Coordinates of C-alpha atoms in Angstrom, one line a residue:
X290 CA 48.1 93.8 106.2
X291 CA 49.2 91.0 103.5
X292 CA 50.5 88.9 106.1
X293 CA 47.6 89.1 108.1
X294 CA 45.2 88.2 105.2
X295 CA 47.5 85.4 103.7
X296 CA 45.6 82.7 105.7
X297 CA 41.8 83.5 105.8
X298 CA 41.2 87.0 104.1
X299 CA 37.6 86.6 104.7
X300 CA 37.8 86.4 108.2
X301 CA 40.0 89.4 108.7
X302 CA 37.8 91.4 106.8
X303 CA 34.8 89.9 109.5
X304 CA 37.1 91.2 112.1
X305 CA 37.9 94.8 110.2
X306 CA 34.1 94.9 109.6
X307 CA 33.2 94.4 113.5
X308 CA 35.7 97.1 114.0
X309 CA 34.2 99.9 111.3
X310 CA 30.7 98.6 112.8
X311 CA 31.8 100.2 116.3
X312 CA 33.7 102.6 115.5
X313 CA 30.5 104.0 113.3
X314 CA 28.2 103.8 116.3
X315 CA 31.1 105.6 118.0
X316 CA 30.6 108.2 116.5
X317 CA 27.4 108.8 116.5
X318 CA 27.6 108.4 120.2
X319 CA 30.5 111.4 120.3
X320 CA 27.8 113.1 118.2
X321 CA 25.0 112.8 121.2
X322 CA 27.2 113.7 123.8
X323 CA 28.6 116.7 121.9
X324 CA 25.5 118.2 121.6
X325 CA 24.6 118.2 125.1
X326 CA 27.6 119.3 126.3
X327 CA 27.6 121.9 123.4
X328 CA 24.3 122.7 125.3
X329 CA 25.3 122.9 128.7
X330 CA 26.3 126.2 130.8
X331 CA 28.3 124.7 132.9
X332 CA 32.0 126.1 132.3
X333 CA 33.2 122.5 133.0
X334 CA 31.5 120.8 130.8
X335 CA 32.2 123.5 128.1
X336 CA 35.6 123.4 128.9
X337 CA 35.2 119.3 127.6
X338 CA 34.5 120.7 124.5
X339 CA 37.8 120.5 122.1
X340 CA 39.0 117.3 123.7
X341 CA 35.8 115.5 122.9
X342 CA 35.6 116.9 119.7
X343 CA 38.9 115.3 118.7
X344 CA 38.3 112.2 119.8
X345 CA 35.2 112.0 118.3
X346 CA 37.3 113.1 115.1
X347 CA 39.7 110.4 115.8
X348 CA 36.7 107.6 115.9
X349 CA 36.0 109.0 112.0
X350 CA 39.3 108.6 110.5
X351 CA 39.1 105.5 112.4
X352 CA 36.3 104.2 110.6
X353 CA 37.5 105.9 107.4
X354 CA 41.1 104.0 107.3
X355 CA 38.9 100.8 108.0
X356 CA 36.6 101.4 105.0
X357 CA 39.7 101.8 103.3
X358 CA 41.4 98.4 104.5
X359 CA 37.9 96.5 103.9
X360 CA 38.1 97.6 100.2
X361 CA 41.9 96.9 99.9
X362 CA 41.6 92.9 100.9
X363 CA 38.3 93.3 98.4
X364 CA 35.5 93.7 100.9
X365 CA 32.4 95.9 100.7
X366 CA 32.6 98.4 103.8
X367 CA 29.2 99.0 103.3
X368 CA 28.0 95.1 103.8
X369 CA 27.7 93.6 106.8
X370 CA 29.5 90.6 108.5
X371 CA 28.9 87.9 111.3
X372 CA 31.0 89.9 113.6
X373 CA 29.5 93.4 112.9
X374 CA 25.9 91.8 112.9
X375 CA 27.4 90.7 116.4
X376 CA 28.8 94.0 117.6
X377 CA 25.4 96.0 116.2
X378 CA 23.5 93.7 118.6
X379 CA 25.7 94.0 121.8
X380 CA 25.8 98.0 121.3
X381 CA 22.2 98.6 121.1
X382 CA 22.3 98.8 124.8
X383 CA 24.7 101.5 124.8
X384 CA 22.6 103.1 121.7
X385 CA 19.9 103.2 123.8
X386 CA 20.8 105.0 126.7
X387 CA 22.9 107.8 124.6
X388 CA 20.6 109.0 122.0
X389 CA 17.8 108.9 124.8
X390 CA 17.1 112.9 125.0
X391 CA 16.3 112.8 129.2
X392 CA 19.8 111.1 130.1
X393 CA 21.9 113.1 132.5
X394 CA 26.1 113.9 130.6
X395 CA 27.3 111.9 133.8
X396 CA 25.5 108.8 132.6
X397 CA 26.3 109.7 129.1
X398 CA 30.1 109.7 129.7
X399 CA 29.5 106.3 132.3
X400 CA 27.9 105.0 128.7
X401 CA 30.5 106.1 126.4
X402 CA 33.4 104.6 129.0
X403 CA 31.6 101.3 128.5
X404 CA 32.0 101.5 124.5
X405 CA 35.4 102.4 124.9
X406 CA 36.6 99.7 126.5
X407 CA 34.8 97.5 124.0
X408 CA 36.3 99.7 121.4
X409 CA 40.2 98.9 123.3
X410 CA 39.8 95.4 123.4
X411 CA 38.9 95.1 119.6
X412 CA 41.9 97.3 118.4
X413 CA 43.8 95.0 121.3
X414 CA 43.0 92.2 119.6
X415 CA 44.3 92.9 116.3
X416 CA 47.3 94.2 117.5
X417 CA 47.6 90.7 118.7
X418 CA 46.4 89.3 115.4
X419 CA 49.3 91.1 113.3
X420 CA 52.2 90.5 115.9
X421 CA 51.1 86.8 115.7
X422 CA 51.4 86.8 112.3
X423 CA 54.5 89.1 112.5
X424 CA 52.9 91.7 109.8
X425 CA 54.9 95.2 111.3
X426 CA 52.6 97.2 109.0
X427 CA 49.5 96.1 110.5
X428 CA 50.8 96.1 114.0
X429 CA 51.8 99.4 113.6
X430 CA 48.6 100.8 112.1
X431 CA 46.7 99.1 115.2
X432 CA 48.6 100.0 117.5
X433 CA 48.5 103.5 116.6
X434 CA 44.7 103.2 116.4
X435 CA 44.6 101.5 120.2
X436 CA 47.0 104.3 121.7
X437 CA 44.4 106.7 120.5
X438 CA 41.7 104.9 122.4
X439 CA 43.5 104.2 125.3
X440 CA 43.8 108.2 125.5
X441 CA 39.7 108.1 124.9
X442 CA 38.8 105.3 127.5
X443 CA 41.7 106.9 130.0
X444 CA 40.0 110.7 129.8
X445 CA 36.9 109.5 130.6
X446 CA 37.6 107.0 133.6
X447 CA 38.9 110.4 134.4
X448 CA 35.5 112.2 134.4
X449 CA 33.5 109.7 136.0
X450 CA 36.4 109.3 139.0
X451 CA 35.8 113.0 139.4
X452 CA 32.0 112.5 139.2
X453 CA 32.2 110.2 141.6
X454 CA 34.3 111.8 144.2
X455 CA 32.6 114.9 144.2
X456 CA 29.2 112.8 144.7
X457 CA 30.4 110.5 147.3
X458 CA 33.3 112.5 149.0
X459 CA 31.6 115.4 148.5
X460 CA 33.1 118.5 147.6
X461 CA 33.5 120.6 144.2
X462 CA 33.6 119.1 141.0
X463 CA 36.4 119.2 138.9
X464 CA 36.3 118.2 135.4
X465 CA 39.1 117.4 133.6
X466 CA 39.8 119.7 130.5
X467 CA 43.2 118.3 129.6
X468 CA 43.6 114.7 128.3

């Protein structure tokens, strides 16, 4: 990440700091949805279970190894920034409707789609940041990080394509279980 940081350190840690703010509420949105489906009789949605429970596990190492960089270029992870006073703001919307206790896991997972593809387009972005500034170490713990959400945002498009054929074409639904 040295290359990245050589210019303005500051503002990569702005942009590392938007990052660990999502990835934090990401979790705790995994966290809601868990415990309904943990909840749930449905076989299906039991069935959900382990893969959703790894990606939610995947969002905290995410936000671990971000604490981590923060502190490496001399940041406090636990401060705040312009960016992640930015991203708090813009997820409170999708805060709202997840940790609301009468919301049905179809609109749940329709919620936690839309933070995933908020979550893809930051990790895209620095991706883009380090193979500007040709840093291969960066890049490739980005990219890493963005494959792993792509899997995430990919899964649940998944689940709400089945929601929504079994709603409008009719017929059984069929959950995925397998990433």
């Amino acid at each position: 990440m040295k290359k990245l940081a050589e210019k303005n350190p500051e503002k990569l840690v702005d942009l590392l700091h938007e990052r660990l703010t999502f990835e934090r509420t990401s979790v705790k949105l995994y966290d809601r949805i868990l415990r309904q489906m943990e909840a749930s009789e449905d076989p299906q949605v039991r069935g959900m279970l382990d893969t959703m429970q790894a990606y939610r596990d995947e969002e905290a190492e995410h936000q671990a190894w971000l604490e981590e960089q923060i502190q490496a270029l001399g940041g406090d992870a636990n401060g705040e920034s312009e960016m992640s006073r930015l991203v708090a703001q813009e997820a409170r919307g999708i805060e709202q409707v997840i940790l609301r206790e009468d919301v049905a896991l179809q609109h749940l997972f329709h919620a936690l789609m839309a933070a995933e593809l908020v979550d893809n387009a930051g990790w895209d972005l620095l991706a883009a940041l380090a193979e500007e500034a040709d840093d291969d170490d960066a890049l490739d713990s980005f990219t890493l990080r963005q494959a792993e959400e792509e899997d995430h945002l990919e899964y649940l498009r998944q689940t709400m394509s089945r929601y929504a054929e079994s709603q409008v074409l009719g017929g059984r639904l069929q959950l995925p279980t397998e990433p």
